[in-house]
PDB file of C-alpha atoms in Angstrom:
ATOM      1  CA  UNK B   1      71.058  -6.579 198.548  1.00 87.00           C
ATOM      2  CA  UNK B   2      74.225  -6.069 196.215  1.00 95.00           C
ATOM      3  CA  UNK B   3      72.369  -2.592 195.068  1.00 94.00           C
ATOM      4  CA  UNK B   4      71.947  -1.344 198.310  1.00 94.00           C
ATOM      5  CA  UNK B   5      75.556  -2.084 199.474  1.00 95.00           C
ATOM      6  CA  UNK B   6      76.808  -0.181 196.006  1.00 97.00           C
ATOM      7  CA  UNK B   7      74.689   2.573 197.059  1.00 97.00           C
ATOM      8  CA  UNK B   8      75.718   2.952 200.444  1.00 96.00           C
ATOM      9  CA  UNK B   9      79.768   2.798 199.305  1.00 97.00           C
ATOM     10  CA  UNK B  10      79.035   5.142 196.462  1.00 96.00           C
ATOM     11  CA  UNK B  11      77.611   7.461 198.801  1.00 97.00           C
ATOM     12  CA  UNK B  12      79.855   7.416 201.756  1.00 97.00           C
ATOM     13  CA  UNK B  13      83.120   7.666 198.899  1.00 97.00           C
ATOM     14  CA  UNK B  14      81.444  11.099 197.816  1.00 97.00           C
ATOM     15  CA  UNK B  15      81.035  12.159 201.726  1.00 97.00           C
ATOM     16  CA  UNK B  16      84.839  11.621 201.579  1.00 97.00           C
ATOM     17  CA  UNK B  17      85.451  13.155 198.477  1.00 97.00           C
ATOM     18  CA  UNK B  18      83.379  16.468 199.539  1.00 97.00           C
ATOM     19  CA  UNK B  19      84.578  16.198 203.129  1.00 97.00           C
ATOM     20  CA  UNK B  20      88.602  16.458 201.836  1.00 97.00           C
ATOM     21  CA  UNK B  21      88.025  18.155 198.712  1.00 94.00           C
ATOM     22  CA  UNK B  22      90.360  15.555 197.166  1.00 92.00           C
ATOM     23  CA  UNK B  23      90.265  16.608 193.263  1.00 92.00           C
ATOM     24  CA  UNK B  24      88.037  18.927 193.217  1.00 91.00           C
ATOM     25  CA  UNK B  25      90.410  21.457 192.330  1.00 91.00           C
ATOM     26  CA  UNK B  26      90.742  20.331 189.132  1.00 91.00           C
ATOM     27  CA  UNK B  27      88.101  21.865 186.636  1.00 90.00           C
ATOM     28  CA  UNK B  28      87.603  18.528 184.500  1.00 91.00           C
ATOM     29  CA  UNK B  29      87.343  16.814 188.275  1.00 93.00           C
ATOM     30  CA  UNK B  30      84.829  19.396 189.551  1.00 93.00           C
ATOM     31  CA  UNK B  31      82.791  18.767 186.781  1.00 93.00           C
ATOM     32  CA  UNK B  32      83.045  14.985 186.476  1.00 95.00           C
ATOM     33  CA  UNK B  33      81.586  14.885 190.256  1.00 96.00           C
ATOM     34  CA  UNK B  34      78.756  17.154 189.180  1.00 95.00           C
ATOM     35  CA  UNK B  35      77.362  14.806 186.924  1.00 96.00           C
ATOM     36  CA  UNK B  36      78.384  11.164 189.136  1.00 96.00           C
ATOM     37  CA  UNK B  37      75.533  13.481 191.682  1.00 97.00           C
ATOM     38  CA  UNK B  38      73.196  13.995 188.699  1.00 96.00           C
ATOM     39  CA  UNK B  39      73.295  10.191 187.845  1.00 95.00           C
ATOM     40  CA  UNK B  40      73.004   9.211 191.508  1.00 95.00           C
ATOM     41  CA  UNK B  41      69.339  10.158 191.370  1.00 93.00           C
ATOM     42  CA  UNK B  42      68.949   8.669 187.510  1.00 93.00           C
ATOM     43  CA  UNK B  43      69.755   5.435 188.925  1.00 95.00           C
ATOM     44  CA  UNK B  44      68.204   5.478 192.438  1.00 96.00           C
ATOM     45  CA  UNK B  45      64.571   6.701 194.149  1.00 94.00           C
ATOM     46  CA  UNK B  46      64.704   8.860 196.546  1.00 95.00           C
ATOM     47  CA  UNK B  47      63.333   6.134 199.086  1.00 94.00           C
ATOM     48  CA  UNK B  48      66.734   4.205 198.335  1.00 95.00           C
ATOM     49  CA  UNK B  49      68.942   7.593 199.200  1.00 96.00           C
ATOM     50  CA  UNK B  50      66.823   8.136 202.649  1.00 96.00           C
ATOM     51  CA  UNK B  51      67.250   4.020 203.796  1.00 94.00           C
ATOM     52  CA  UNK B  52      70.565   4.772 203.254  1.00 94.00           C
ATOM     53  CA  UNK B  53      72.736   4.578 206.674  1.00 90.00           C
ATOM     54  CA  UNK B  54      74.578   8.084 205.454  1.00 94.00           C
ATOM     55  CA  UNK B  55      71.966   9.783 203.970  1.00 96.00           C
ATOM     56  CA  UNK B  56      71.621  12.383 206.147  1.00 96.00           C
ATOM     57  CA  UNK B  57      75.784  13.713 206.230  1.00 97.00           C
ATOM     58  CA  UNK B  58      75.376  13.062 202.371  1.00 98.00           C
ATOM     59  CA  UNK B  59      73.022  15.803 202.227  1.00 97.00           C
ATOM     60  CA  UNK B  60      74.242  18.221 204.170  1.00 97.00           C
ATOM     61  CA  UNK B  61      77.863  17.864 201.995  1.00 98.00           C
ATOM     62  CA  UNK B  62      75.976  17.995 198.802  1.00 98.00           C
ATOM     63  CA  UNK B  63      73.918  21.529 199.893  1.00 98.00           C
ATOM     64  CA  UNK B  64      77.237  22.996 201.238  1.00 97.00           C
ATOM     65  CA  UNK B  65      79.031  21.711 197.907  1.00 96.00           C
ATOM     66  CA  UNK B  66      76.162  23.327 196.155  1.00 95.00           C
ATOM     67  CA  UNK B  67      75.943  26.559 198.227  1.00 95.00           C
ATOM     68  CA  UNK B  68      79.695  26.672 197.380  1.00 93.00           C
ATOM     69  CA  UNK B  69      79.284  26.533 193.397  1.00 92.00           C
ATOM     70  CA  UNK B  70      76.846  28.482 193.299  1.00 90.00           C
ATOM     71  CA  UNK B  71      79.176  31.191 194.805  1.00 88.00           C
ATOM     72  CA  UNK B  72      81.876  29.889 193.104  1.00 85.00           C
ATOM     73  CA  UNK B  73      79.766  30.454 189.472  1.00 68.00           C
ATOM     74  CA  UNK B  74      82.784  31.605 187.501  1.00 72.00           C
ATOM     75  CA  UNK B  75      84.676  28.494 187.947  1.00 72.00           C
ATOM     76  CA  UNK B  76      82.394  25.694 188.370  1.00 72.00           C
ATOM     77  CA  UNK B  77      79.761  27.328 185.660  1.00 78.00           C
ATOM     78  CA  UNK B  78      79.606  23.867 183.848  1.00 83.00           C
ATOM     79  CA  UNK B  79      79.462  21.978 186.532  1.00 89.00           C
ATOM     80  CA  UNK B  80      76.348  24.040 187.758  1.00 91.00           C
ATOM     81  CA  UNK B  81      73.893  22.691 185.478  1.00 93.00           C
ATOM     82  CA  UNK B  82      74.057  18.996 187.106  1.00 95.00           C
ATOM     83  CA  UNK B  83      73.780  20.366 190.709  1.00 95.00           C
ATOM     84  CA  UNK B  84      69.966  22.265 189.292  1.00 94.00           C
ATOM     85  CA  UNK B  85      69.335  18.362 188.168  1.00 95.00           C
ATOM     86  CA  UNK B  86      70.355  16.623 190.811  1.00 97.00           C
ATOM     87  CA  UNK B  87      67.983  19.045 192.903  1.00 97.00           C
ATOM     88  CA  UNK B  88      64.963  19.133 190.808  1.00 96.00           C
ATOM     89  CA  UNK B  89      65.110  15.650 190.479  1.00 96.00           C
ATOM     90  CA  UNK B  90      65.345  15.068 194.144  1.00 97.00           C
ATOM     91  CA  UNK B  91      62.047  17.881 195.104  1.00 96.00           C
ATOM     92  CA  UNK B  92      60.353  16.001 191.988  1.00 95.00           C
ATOM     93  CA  UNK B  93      60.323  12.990 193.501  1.00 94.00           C
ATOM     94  CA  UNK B  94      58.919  13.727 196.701  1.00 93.00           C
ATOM     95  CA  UNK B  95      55.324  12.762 196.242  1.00 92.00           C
ATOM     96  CA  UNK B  96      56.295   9.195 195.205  1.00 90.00           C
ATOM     97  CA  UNK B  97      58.556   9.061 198.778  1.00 92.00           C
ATOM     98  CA  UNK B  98      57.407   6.244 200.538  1.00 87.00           C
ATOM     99  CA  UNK B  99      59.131   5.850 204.118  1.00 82.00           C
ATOM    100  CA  UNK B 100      58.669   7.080 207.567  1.00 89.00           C
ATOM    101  CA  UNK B 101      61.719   9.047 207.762  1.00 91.00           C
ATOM    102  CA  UNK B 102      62.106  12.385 207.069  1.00 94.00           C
ATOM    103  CA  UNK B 103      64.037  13.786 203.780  1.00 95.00           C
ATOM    104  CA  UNK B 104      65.310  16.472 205.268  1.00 96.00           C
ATOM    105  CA  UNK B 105      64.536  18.484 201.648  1.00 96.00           C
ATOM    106  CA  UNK B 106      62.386  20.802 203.362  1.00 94.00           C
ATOM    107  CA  UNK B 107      65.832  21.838 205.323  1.00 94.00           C
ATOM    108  CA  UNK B 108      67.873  22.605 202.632  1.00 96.00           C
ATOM    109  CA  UNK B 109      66.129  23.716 199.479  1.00 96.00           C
ATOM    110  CA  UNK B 110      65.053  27.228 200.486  1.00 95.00           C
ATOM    111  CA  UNK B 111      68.819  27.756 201.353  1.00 95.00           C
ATOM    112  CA  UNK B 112      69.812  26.298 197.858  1.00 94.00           C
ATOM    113  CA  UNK B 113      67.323  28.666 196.452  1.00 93.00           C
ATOM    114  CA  UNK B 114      68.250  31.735 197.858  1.00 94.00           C
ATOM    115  CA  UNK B 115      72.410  30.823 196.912  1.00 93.00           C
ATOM    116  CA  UNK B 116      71.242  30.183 193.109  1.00 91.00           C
ATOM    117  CA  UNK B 117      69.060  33.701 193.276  1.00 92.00           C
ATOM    118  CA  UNK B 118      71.807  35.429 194.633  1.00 91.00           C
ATOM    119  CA  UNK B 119      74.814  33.889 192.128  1.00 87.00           C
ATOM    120  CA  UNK B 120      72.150  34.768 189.366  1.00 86.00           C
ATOM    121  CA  UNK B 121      71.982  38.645 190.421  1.00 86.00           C
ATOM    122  CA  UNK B 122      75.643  37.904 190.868  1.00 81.00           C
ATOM    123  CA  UNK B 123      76.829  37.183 187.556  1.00 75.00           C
ATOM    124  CA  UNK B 124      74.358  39.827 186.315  1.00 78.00           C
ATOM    125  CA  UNK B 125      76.078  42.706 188.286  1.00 72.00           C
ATOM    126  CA  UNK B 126      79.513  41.684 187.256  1.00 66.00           C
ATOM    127  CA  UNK B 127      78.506  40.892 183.918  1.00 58.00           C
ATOM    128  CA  UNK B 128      80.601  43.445 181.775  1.00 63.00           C
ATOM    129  CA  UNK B 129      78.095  46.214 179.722  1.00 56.00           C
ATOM    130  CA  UNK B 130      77.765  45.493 176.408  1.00 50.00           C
ATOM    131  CA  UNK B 131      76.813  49.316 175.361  1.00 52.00           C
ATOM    132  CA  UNK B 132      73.336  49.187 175.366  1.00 51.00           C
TER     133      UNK B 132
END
């Protein structure tokens, strides 16, 4: 179907995006792409994302992207926000899965976890003392 093919495009054009970085320098870029991976999971089930042909690579980029803003929480602080959605939405949705293949969630949500814990203690150890 047209949706699918849209899908699979829009998918494999962020794989390239986070695979050469292209833009993502910019601050206004960065954040723009934050919120296009929010929307992805608006606008599609996660049944949809796994019957996708890149699904898997897709993943692994958009943990590794996370990982890296997380760590990165100075600069990409806005962008932050959409990456937590695009997340939730994706764990949320697990009970109305229906496929046979795997999700590959249970791979790299812990991770994601433990890279938001730490870039919370983070920004609270750097965070300057306000005299109290």
């Amino acid at each position: 179907t047209e949706r699918r093919k849209f899908l699979d495009q829009l998918m494999r054009g962020i794989c390239d995006i986070l695979r050469s970085k292209t833009g993502l320098q910019d601050q206004a870029n960065y954040h723009e792409f934050c919120r296009l991976l929010a929307r992805l999971k608006v606008n599609y089930n996660l049944t949809e994302l796994v019957s996708t042909g890149g699904y898997r690579e897709w993943l692994e980029l958009v943990a590794t992207f996370t990982v890296q803003s997380f760590q990165s929480w100075k600069w990409a602080a806005n962008g932050i926000y959409y990456l937590l959605t695009l997340w939730s939405r994706l764990v949320v949705s697990m009970p109305y899965f229906k496929g046979d293949m795997p999700t590959y969630l249970d791979d790299y949500v812990p991770q994601l976890t433990k890279a938001y814990i730490a870039s919370c203690m983070e920004s609270v150890q750097t965070a300057p003392d306000d005299g109290d």
